[in-house]
Coordinates of C-alpha atoms and ligand atoms in Angstrom, one line a residue:
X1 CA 10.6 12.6 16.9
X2 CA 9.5 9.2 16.1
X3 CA 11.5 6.4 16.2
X4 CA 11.9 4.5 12.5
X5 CA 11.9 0.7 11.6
X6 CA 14.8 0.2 10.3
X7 CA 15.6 -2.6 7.7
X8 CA 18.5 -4.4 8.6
X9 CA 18.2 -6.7 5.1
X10 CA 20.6 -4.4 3.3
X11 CA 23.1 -4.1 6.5
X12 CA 25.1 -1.0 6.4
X13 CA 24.5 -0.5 2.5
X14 CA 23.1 2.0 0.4
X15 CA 22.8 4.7 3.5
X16 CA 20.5 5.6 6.0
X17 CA 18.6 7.5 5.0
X18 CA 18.0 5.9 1.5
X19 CA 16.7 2.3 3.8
X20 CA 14.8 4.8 6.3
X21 CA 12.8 6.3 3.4
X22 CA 12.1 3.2 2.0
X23 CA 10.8 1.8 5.0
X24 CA 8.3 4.3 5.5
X25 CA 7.3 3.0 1.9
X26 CA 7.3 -0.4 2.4
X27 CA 5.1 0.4 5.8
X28 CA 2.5 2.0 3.5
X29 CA 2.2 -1.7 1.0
X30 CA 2.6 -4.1 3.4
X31 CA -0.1 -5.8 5.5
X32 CA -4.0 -5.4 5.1
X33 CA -5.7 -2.7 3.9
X34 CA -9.4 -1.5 4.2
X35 CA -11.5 -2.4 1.0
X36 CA -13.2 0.3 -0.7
X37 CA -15.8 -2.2 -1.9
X38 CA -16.9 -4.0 1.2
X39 CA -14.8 -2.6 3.8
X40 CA -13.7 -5.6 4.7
X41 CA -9.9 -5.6 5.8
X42 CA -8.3 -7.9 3.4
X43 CA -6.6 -5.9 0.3
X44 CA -3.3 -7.0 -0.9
X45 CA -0.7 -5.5 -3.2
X46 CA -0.4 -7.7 -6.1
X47 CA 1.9 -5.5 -8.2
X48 CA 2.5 -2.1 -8.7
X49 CA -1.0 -0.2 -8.8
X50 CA -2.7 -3.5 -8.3
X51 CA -4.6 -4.1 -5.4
X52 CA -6.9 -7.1 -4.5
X53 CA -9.3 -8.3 -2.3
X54 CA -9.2 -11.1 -0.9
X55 CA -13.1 -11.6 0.5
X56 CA -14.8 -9.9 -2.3
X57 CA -12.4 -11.2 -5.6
X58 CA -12.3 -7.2 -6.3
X59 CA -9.0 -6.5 -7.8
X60 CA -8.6 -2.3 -8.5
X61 CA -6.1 -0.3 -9.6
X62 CA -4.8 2.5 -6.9
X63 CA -0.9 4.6 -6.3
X64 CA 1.8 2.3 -6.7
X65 CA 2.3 1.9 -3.5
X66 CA -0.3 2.9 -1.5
X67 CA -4.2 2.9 -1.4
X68 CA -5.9 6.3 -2.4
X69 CA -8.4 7.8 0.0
X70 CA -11.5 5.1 -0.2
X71 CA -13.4 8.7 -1.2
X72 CA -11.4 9.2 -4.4
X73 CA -12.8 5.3 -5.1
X74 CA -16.2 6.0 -4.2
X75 CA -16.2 8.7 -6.6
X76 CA -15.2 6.6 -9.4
X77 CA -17.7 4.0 -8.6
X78 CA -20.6 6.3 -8.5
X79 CA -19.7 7.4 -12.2
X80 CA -19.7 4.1 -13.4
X81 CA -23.2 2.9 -12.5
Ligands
ZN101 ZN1 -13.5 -6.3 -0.8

């Protein structure tokens, strides 16, 4: 079993397992994630289904708090053109 981060912001409050969940979620927001536009690295979460890039100024919507597949993307794109 793997080992989880866990959050030691809230300190023994809320329960275990409720901070261990939401670290797995917070893993899946945080950092850089692969653009579906220019694969560049660089996307942020700006709010809750917003994402941006940061090289190519593209901001997106996507799952609240994580990036959908970059097919699911590509699919959309090819409609629009
Ligand atoms: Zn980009």
């Amino acid at each position: 079993m793997a080992t989880k981060k866990t959050i030691t912001r809230f300190g023994t409050r809320y329960g275990r397992t409720i901070r261990e969940r939401l670290a797995t979620i917070e893993a899946g927001y945080r950092g850089k994630h692969k653009c579906p536009y220019c694969s560049y690295n660089d996307v942020t979460r700006k709010a809750a289904g917003i994402w941006e890039c940061t090289k190519c100024a593209t901001k997106f919507t996507s799952r609240a708090y994580q990036l959908t597949k970059p097919t699911a993307v590509k699919r959309e794109q090819a409609t629009e053109e």
